[in-house]
Amino acid sequence: LPQFFCSLIYCLIHVSQDSPLVLQSDRNVTVNARNHMGQLTGQLTVGADAVEAQCKRFEVRASEGGKVLFSADEDEIVIGADRLKVTGTEGAVFGHSVETPHIRAEPSQDLKLESPTRSLVMEAPRGVQVNAAAGDLKATCRKELHLQSTEGEIFLNADTIRLGNLPVGSFSSSSSSSSSSSSSPSSSASRQTIYELCVCPNGKLYLSPAGAGSTCQSSSNICLWS
């Protein structure tokens, strides 16, 4: 093979058909591009540990059609592939915000948004939509779950709305005098099947055995201890 110990300058280097072009060095191979004034405008270095490119914009295009698959410059990095697949067990880690119009899981796979140590925030100026077209939607947390609307309303629309594990408040005999039942509260509560939904001044919900009139009391034990 020919060896060159100084610079080799050619306008065109080509090989015969079906033969590869090999540039080989025991250290690294560097390809430079310069302008008419001799200033370096681009550089590609293939070394033993890394491949480095220094240029204003780096692009990777598809062999057919010339579609940009990957591009990088000082302002942004663009991935133009139809699908970006991250196979690492830890997934993708973003140090700052993530902006996307659509998040979805693989077919037959669950979508999980999780923040193990801090909070999870989703913001949009015109609303955030979470949709489970063919399954359940579940939101769980360790402490408190807040649903807040500063200017609008919170609208629950379903065939059945259930509030599970609501406490049952106690009521005095005077407040139950209007009830159609004349038995004691304990015996009445054991046979009670219809309850009234009551709200404490602080917003806590509790159940009270339904009667002919309202059995909710602002002095209920639920409100006092909440």
PDB file of C-alpha atoms in Angstrom:
ATOM      1  CA  LEU A   1       0.000   0.000   0.000  1.00  0.00           C
ATOM      2  CA  PRO A   2       1.219   3.535  -0.688  1.00  0.00           C
ATOM      3  CA  GLN A   3       2.307   5.610   2.314  1.00  0.00           C
ATOM      4  CA  PHE A   4       2.405   9.408   2.529  1.00  0.00           C
ATOM      5  CA  PHE A   5       4.475  11.129   5.200  1.00  0.00           C
ATOM      6  CA  CYS A   6       3.423  14.645   4.237  1.00  0.00           C
ATOM      7  CA  SER A   7       0.245  16.206   2.874  1.00  0.00           C
ATOM      8  CA  LEU A   8      -1.603  14.728  -0.086  1.00  0.00           C
ATOM      9  CA  ILE A   9      -3.734  17.173  -2.043  1.00  0.00           C
ATOM     10  CA  TYR A  10      -6.136  15.999  -4.745  1.00  0.00           C
ATOM     11  CA  CYS A  11      -9.321  17.337  -6.257  1.00  0.00           C
ATOM     12  CA  LEU A  12     -10.794  13.850  -6.613  1.00  0.00           C
ATOM     13  CA  ILE A  13      -9.916  10.440  -5.241  1.00  0.00           C
ATOM     14  CA  HIS A  14     -11.827   7.408  -6.475  1.00  0.00           C
ATOM     15  CA  VAL A  15     -11.346   3.670  -6.668  1.00  0.00           C
ATOM     16  CA  SER A  16     -12.398   1.078  -9.132  1.00  0.00           C
ATOM     17  CA  GLN A  17     -15.992  -0.128  -9.148  1.00  0.00           C
ATOM     18  CA  ASP A  18     -17.059  -2.427  -6.294  1.00  0.00           C
ATOM     19  CA  SER A  19     -13.882  -1.625  -4.337  1.00  0.00           C
ATOM     20  CA  PRO A  20     -13.881   0.201  -0.998  1.00  0.00           C
ATOM     21  CA  LEU A  21     -11.859   3.315  -0.226  1.00  0.00           C
ATOM     22  CA  VAL A  22      -9.832   2.796   2.953  1.00  0.00           C
ATOM     23  CA  LEU A  23      -8.049   5.545   4.868  1.00  0.00           C
ATOM     24  CA  GLN A  24      -5.948   3.973   7.587  1.00  0.00           C
ATOM     25  CA  SER A  25      -3.725   5.348  10.341  1.00  0.00           C
ATOM     26  CA  ASP A  26      -2.218   3.971  13.543  1.00  0.00           C
ATOM     27  CA  ARG A  27      -3.432   7.091  15.403  1.00  0.00           C
ATOM     28  CA  ASN A  28      -6.419   8.805  13.839  1.00  0.00           C
ATOM     29  CA  VAL A  29      -7.824   9.894  10.503  1.00  0.00           C
ATOM     30  CA  THR A  30      -8.781  13.548  10.124  1.00  0.00           C
ATOM     31  CA  VAL A  31     -10.643  15.115   7.213  1.00  0.00           C
ATOM     32  CA  ASN A  32     -10.560  18.932   7.029  1.00  0.00           C
ATOM     33  CA  ALA A  33     -12.558  21.379   4.947  1.00  0.00           C
ATOM     34  CA  ARG A  34     -11.228  24.907   4.409  1.00  0.00           C
ATOM     35  CA  ASN A  35     -12.487  28.018   2.653  1.00  0.00           C
ATOM     36  CA  HIS A  36     -10.691  30.005  -0.028  1.00  0.00           C
ATOM     37  CA  MET A  37      -8.716  31.837   2.662  1.00  0.00           C
ATOM     38  CA  GLY A  38      -7.435  28.583   4.159  1.00  0.00           C
ATOM     39  CA  GLN A  39      -9.586  28.860   7.282  1.00  0.00           C
ATOM     40  CA  LEU A  40     -10.900  25.623   8.764  1.00  0.00           C
ATOM     41  CA  THR A  41     -14.673  25.352   8.271  1.00  0.00           C
ATOM     42  CA  GLY A  42     -15.272  21.691   9.080  1.00  0.00           C
ATOM     43  CA  GLN A  43     -13.431  18.738  10.532  1.00  0.00           C
ATOM     44  CA  LEU A  44     -14.123  15.033  10.960  1.00  0.00           C
ATOM     45  CA  THR A  45     -11.770  13.006  13.156  1.00  0.00           C
ATOM     46  CA  VAL A  46     -11.941   9.235  13.520  1.00  0.00           C
ATOM     47  CA  GLY A  47      -9.900   8.169  16.523  1.00  0.00           C
ATOM     48  CA  ALA A  48      -9.421   5.092  18.625  1.00  0.00           C
ATOM     49  CA  ASP A  49     -11.835   6.285  21.339  1.00  0.00           C
ATOM     50  CA  ALA A  50     -14.303   8.527  19.533  1.00  0.00           C
ATOM     51  CA  VAL A  51     -15.514  10.020  16.272  1.00  0.00           C
ATOM     52  CA  GLU A  52     -15.620  13.808  16.472  1.00  0.00           C
ATOM     53  CA  ALA A  53     -17.160  16.300  14.067  1.00  0.00           C
ATOM     54  CA  GLN A  54     -16.616  20.049  14.280  1.00  0.00           C
ATOM     55  CA  CYS A  55     -18.849  22.089  12.008  1.00  0.00           C
ATOM     56  CA  LYS A  56     -21.696  24.596  12.059  1.00  0.00           C
ATOM     57  CA  ARG A  57     -24.302  21.911  11.358  1.00  0.00           C
ATOM     58  CA  PHE A  58     -24.080  18.103  11.396  1.00  0.00           C
ATOM     59  CA  GLU A  59     -26.625  16.087   9.403  1.00  0.00           C
ATOM     60  CA  VAL A  60     -27.417  12.424   8.816  1.00  0.00           C
ATOM     61  CA  ARG A  61     -29.680  11.806   5.814  1.00  0.00           C
ATOM     62  CA  ALA A  62     -31.524   8.746   4.543  1.00  0.00           C
ATOM     63  CA  SER A  63     -30.066   6.959   1.523  1.00  0.00           C
ATOM     64  CA  GLU A  64     -33.398   7.205  -0.283  1.00  0.00           C
ATOM     65  CA  GLY A  65     -35.070  10.581  -0.625  1.00  0.00           C
ATOM     66  CA  GLY A  66     -32.445  12.447   1.371  1.00  0.00           C
ATOM     67  CA  LYS A  67     -34.685  12.887   4.421  1.00  0.00           C
ATOM     68  CA  VAL A  68     -32.864  14.364   7.413  1.00  0.00           C
ATOM     69  CA  LEU A  69     -32.753  11.668  10.105  1.00  0.00           C
ATOM     70  CA  PHE A  70     -30.551  13.578  12.552  1.00  0.00           C
ATOM     71  CA  SER A  71     -29.216  17.126  12.646  1.00  0.00           C
ATOM     72  CA  ALA A  72     -27.363  19.130  15.290  1.00  0.00           C
ATOM     73  CA  ASP A  73     -26.212  22.722  15.555  1.00  0.00           C
ATOM     74  CA  GLU A  74     -25.625  25.232  18.335  1.00  0.00           C
ATOM     75  CA  ASP A  75     -29.346  25.916  18.805  1.00  0.00           C
ATOM     76  CA  GLU A  76     -31.047  22.534  18.623  1.00  0.00           C
ATOM     77  CA  ILE A  77     -30.856  18.828  17.872  1.00  0.00           C
ATOM     78  CA  VAL A  78     -33.506  17.407  15.536  1.00  0.00           C
ATOM     79  CA  ILE A  79     -34.344  13.715  15.140  1.00  0.00           C
ATOM     80  CA  GLY A  80     -36.395  13.226  11.995  1.00  0.00           C
ATOM     81  CA  ALA A  81     -36.971   9.471  12.126  1.00  0.00           C
ATOM     82  CA  ASP A  82     -40.547   8.195  12.141  1.00  0.00           C
ATOM     83  CA  ARG A  83     -39.892   6.467  15.459  1.00  0.00           C
ATOM     84  CA  LEU A  84     -37.341   7.133  18.183  1.00  0.00           C
ATOM     85  CA  LYS A  85     -36.740   3.983  20.212  1.00  0.00           C
ATOM     86  CA  VAL A  86     -34.773   4.034  23.469  1.00  0.00           C
ATOM     87  CA  THR A  87     -33.787   0.496  24.483  1.00  0.00           C
ATOM     88  CA  GLY A  88     -31.933   1.301  27.709  1.00  0.00           C
ATOM     89  CA  THR A  89     -33.419  -0.075  30.911  1.00  0.00           C
ATOM     90  CA  GLU A  90     -33.430   3.384  32.511  1.00  0.00           C
ATOM     91  CA  GLY A  91     -35.256   4.957  29.572  1.00  0.00           C
ATOM     92  CA  ALA A  92     -34.619   8.551  28.502  1.00  0.00           C
ATOM     93  CA  VAL A  93     -33.452  11.142  31.034  1.00  0.00           C
ATOM     94  CA  PHE A  94     -34.201  14.835  30.430  1.00  0.00           C
ATOM     95  CA  GLY A  95     -32.519  17.402  32.619  1.00  0.00           C
ATOM     96  CA  HIS A  96     -35.077  20.114  31.876  1.00  0.00           C
ATOM     97  CA  SER A  97     -38.518  20.380  30.305  1.00  0.00           C
ATOM     98  CA  VAL A  98     -39.926  18.127  27.568  1.00  0.00           C
ATOM     99  CA  GLU A  99     -42.227  19.586  24.921  1.00  0.00           C
ATOM    100  CA  THR A 100     -44.288  17.216  22.767  1.00  0.00           C
ATOM    101  CA  PRO A 101     -47.770  17.186  21.204  1.00  0.00           C
ATOM    102  CA  HIS A 102     -48.333  13.463  21.796  1.00  0.00           C
ATOM    103  CA  ILE A 103     -47.230  10.771  24.260  1.00  0.00           C
ATOM    104  CA  ARG A 104     -48.290   7.165  23.739  1.00  0.00           C
ATOM    105  CA  ALA A 105     -47.085   3.685  24.678  1.00  0.00           C
ATOM    106  CA  GLU A 106     -46.241   0.769  22.425  1.00  0.00           C
ATOM    107  CA  PRO A 107     -49.174  -1.469  21.377  1.00  0.00           C
ATOM    108  CA  SER A 108     -50.309  -3.720  24.247  1.00  0.00           C
ATOM    109  CA  GLN A 109     -48.028  -1.812  26.649  1.00  0.00           C
ATOM    110  CA  ASP A 110     -48.972   0.435  29.579  1.00  0.00           C
ATOM    111  CA  LEU A 111     -48.014   4.113  29.620  1.00  0.00           C
ATOM    112  CA  LYS A 112     -46.523   5.182  32.932  1.00  0.00           C
ATOM    113  CA  LEU A 113     -45.586   8.724  33.934  1.00  0.00           C
ATOM    114  CA  GLU A 114     -43.707   8.641  37.211  1.00  0.00           C
ATOM    115  CA  SER A 115     -41.619  10.964  39.355  1.00  0.00           C
ATOM    116  CA  PRO A 116     -40.132   8.794  42.155  1.00  0.00           C
ATOM    117  CA  THR A 117     -38.755  11.607  44.316  1.00  0.00           C
ATOM    118  CA  ARG A 118     -40.422  14.856  43.220  1.00  0.00           C
ATOM    119  CA  SER A 119     -43.644  16.069  41.612  1.00  0.00           C
ATOM    120  CA  LEU A 120     -45.017  15.430  38.111  1.00  0.00           C
ATOM    121  CA  VAL A 121     -46.179  18.557  36.252  1.00  0.00           C
ATOM    122  CA  MET A 122     -48.016  18.700  32.911  1.00  0.00           C
ATOM    123  CA  GLU A 123     -48.839  22.176  31.623  1.00  0.00           C
ATOM    124  CA  ALA A 124     -50.513  23.547  28.509  1.00  0.00           C
ATOM    125  CA  PRO A 125     -52.048  26.981  27.829  1.00  0.00           C
ATOM    126  CA  ARG A 126     -55.144  25.420  26.238  1.00  0.00           C
ATOM    127  CA  GLY A 127     -55.550  22.324  28.404  1.00  0.00           C
ATOM    128  CA  VAL A 128     -54.092  18.881  28.997  1.00  0.00           C
ATOM    129  CA  GLN A 129     -56.008  15.829  27.760  1.00  0.00           C
ATOM    130  CA  VAL A 130     -55.463  12.372  29.241  1.00  0.00           C
ATOM    131  CA  ASN A 131     -57.381   9.678  27.361  1.00  0.00           C
ATOM    132  CA  ALA A 132     -57.675   5.909  27.836  1.00  0.00           C
ATOM    133  CA  ALA A 133     -59.805   4.819  24.884  1.00  0.00           C
ATOM    134  CA  ALA A 134     -60.017   1.099  25.713  1.00  0.00           C
ATOM    135  CA  GLY A 135     -59.144   0.802  29.390  1.00  0.00           C
ATOM    136  CA  ASP A 136     -59.101   2.364  32.819  1.00  0.00           C
ATOM    137  CA  LEU A 137     -57.457   5.623  33.839  1.00  0.00           C
ATOM    138  CA  LYS A 138     -55.873   5.518  37.266  1.00  0.00           C
ATOM    139  CA  ALA A 139     -54.197   8.309  39.232  1.00  0.00           C
ATOM    140  CA  THR A 140     -52.599   7.368  42.562  1.00  0.00           C
ATOM    141  CA  CYS A 141     -50.388   9.233  44.982  1.00  0.00           C
ATOM    142  CA  ARG A 142     -48.927   8.704  48.443  1.00  0.00           C
ATOM    143  CA  LYS A 143     -50.268  11.853  50.096  1.00  0.00           C
ATOM    144  CA  GLU A 144     -52.809  14.267  48.613  1.00  0.00           C
ATOM    145  CA  LEU A 145     -54.371  14.532  45.151  1.00  0.00           C
ATOM    146  CA  HIS A 146     -55.501  18.063  44.225  1.00  0.00           C
ATOM    147  CA  LEU A 147     -57.944  18.915  41.429  1.00  0.00           C
ATOM    148  CA  GLN A 148     -58.018  22.678  41.032  1.00  0.00           C
ATOM    149  CA  SER A 149     -59.600  25.025  38.520  1.00  0.00           C
ATOM    150  CA  THR A 150     -58.811  28.714  39.013  1.00  0.00           C
ATOM    151  CA  GLU A 151     -61.337  30.148  36.564  1.00  0.00           C
ATOM    152  CA  GLY A 152     -63.550  27.289  35.351  1.00  0.00           C
ATOM    153  CA  GLU A 153     -65.209  24.211  36.780  1.00  0.00           C
ATOM    154  CA  ILE A 154     -64.374  20.571  37.467  1.00  0.00           C
ATOM    155  CA  PHE A 155     -66.899  18.475  35.531  1.00  0.00           C
ATOM    156  CA  LEU A 156     -67.413  14.764  36.273  1.00  0.00           C
ATOM    157  CA  ASN A 157     -69.504  13.053  33.591  1.00  0.00           C
ATOM    158  CA  ALA A 158     -70.072   9.298  33.865  1.00  0.00           C
ATOM    159  CA  ASP A 159     -72.867   6.727  34.073  1.00  0.00           C
ATOM    160  CA  THR A 160     -71.841   6.004  37.666  1.00  0.00           C
ATOM    161  CA  ILE A 161     -69.878   8.239  40.029  1.00  0.00           C
ATOM    162  CA  ARG A 162     -68.725   6.574  43.259  1.00  0.00           C
ATOM    163  CA  LEU A 163     -67.042   8.076  46.294  1.00  0.00           C
ATOM    164  CA  GLY A 164     -65.599   5.154  48.228  1.00  0.00           C
ATOM    165  CA  ASN A 165     -64.675   4.882  51.914  1.00  0.00           C
ATOM    166  CA  LEU A 166     -66.461   8.066  52.995  1.00  0.00           C
ATOM    167  CA  PRO A 167     -66.848   8.288  56.798  1.00  0.00           C
ATOM    168  CA  VAL A 168     -70.306   8.162  58.365  1.00  0.00           C
ATOM    169  CA  GLY A 169     -70.951  11.063  60.708  1.00  0.00           C
ATOM    170  CA  SER A 170     -72.777  10.799  64.015  1.00  0.00           C
ATOM    171  CA  PHE A 171     -75.947  12.713  64.677  1.00  0.00           C
ATOM    172  CA  SER A 172     -77.758  13.668  67.860  1.00  0.00           C
ATOM    173  CA  SER A 173     -81.266  12.580  68.789  1.00  0.00           C
ATOM    174  CA  SER A 174     -82.546  16.127  68.348  1.00  0.00           C
ATOM    175  CA  SER A 175     -81.415  16.286  64.756  1.00  0.00           C
ATOM    176  CA  SER A 176     -82.870  12.886  64.008  1.00  0.00           C
ATOM    177  CA  SER A 177     -86.295  13.755  65.364  1.00  0.00           C
ATOM    178  CA  SER A 178     -87.313  14.817  61.875  1.00  0.00           C
ATOM    179  CA  SER A 179     -86.345  11.412  60.555  1.00  0.00           C
ATOM    180  CA  SER A 180     -89.058   8.927  59.761  1.00  0.00           C
ATOM    181  CA  SER A 181     -87.274   6.290  61.847  1.00  0.00           C
ATOM    182  CA  SER A 182     -87.953   6.305  65.597  1.00  0.00           C
ATOM    183  CA  SER A 183     -85.261   3.793  66.520  1.00  0.00           C
ATOM    184  CA  SER A 184     -81.865   4.652  68.054  1.00  0.00           C
ATOM    185  CA  PRO A 185     -79.047   5.911  65.766  1.00  0.00           C
ATOM    186  CA  SER A 186     -76.996   2.733  66.175  1.00  0.00           C
ATOM    187  CA  SER A 187     -79.831   0.393  65.268  1.00  0.00           C
ATOM    188  CA  SER A 188     -80.961   2.699  62.459  1.00  0.00           C
ATOM    189  CA  ALA A 189     -77.455   2.932  61.004  1.00  0.00           C
ATOM    190  CA  SER A 190     -77.166  -0.849  60.857  1.00  0.00           C
ATOM    191  CA  ARG A 191     -80.245  -1.026  58.618  1.00  0.00           C
ATOM    192  CA  GLN A 192     -79.582   2.183  56.718  1.00  0.00           C
ATOM    193  CA  THR A 193     -79.260   1.827  52.923  1.00  0.00           C
ATOM    194  CA  ILE A 194     -79.695   5.456  51.813  1.00  0.00           C
ATOM    195  CA  TYR A 195     -77.385   8.203  52.986  1.00  0.00           C
ATOM    196  CA  GLU A 196     -77.142  11.953  52.570  1.00  0.00           C
ATOM    197  CA  LEU A 197     -73.892  13.425  51.254  1.00  0.00           C
ATOM    198  CA  CYS A 198     -72.738  16.188  53.572  1.00  0.00           C
ATOM    199  CA  VAL A 199     -69.971  18.765  53.270  1.00  0.00           C
ATOM    200  CA  CYS A 200     -68.025  20.208  56.205  1.00  0.00           C
ATOM    201  CA  PRO A 201     -67.080  23.910  56.225  1.00  0.00           C
ATOM    202  CA  ASN A 202     -63.519  22.899  55.252  1.00  0.00           C
ATOM    203  CA  GLY A 203     -64.825  20.929  52.233  1.00  0.00           C
ATOM    204  CA  LYS A 204     -64.516  17.399  53.647  1.00  0.00           C
ATOM    205  CA  LEU A 205     -67.284  15.004  52.568  1.00  0.00           C
ATOM    206  CA  TYR A 206     -69.052  12.541  54.822  1.00  0.00           C
ATOM    207  CA  LEU A 207     -72.228  10.482  54.896  1.00  0.00           C
ATOM    208  CA  SER A 208     -75.220  10.912  57.141  1.00  0.00           C
ATOM    209  CA  PRO A 209     -78.217   8.534  57.325  1.00  0.00           C
ATOM    210  CA  ALA A 210     -80.960  10.018  55.166  1.00  0.00           C
ATOM    211  CA  GLY A 211     -84.219  11.066  56.773  1.00  0.00           C
ATOM    212  CA  ALA A 212     -87.317  13.067  55.996  1.00  0.00           C
ATOM    213  CA  GLY A 213     -85.212  16.210  56.443  1.00  0.00           C
ATOM    214  CA  SER A 214     -81.505  16.900  56.257  1.00  0.00           C
ATOM    215  CA  THR A 215     -79.430  15.143  58.903  1.00  0.00           C
ATOM    216  CA  CYS A 216     -76.182  16.988  58.100  1.00  0.00           C
ATOM    217  CA  GLN A 217     -74.745  18.923  61.039  1.00  0.00           C
ATOM    218  CA  SER A 218     -71.990  21.513  61.035  1.00  0.00           C
ATOM    219  CA  SER A 219     -71.019  20.181  64.479  1.00  0.00           C
ATOM    220  CA  SER A 220     -70.642  16.603  63.229  1.00  0.00           C
ATOM    221  CA  ASN A 221     -67.789  14.618  64.732  1.00  0.00           C
ATOM    222  CA  ILE A 222     -66.336  14.275  61.212  1.00  0.00           C
ATOM    223  CA  CYS A 223     -66.124  18.060  60.790  1.00  0.00           C
ATOM    224  CA  LEU A 224     -64.769  18.636  64.294  1.00  0.00           C
ATOM    225  CA  TRP A 225     -61.903  16.205  63.893  1.00  0.00           C
ATOM    226  CA  SER A 226     -61.030  16.932  60.251  1.00  0.00           C
TER     227      SER A 226
END
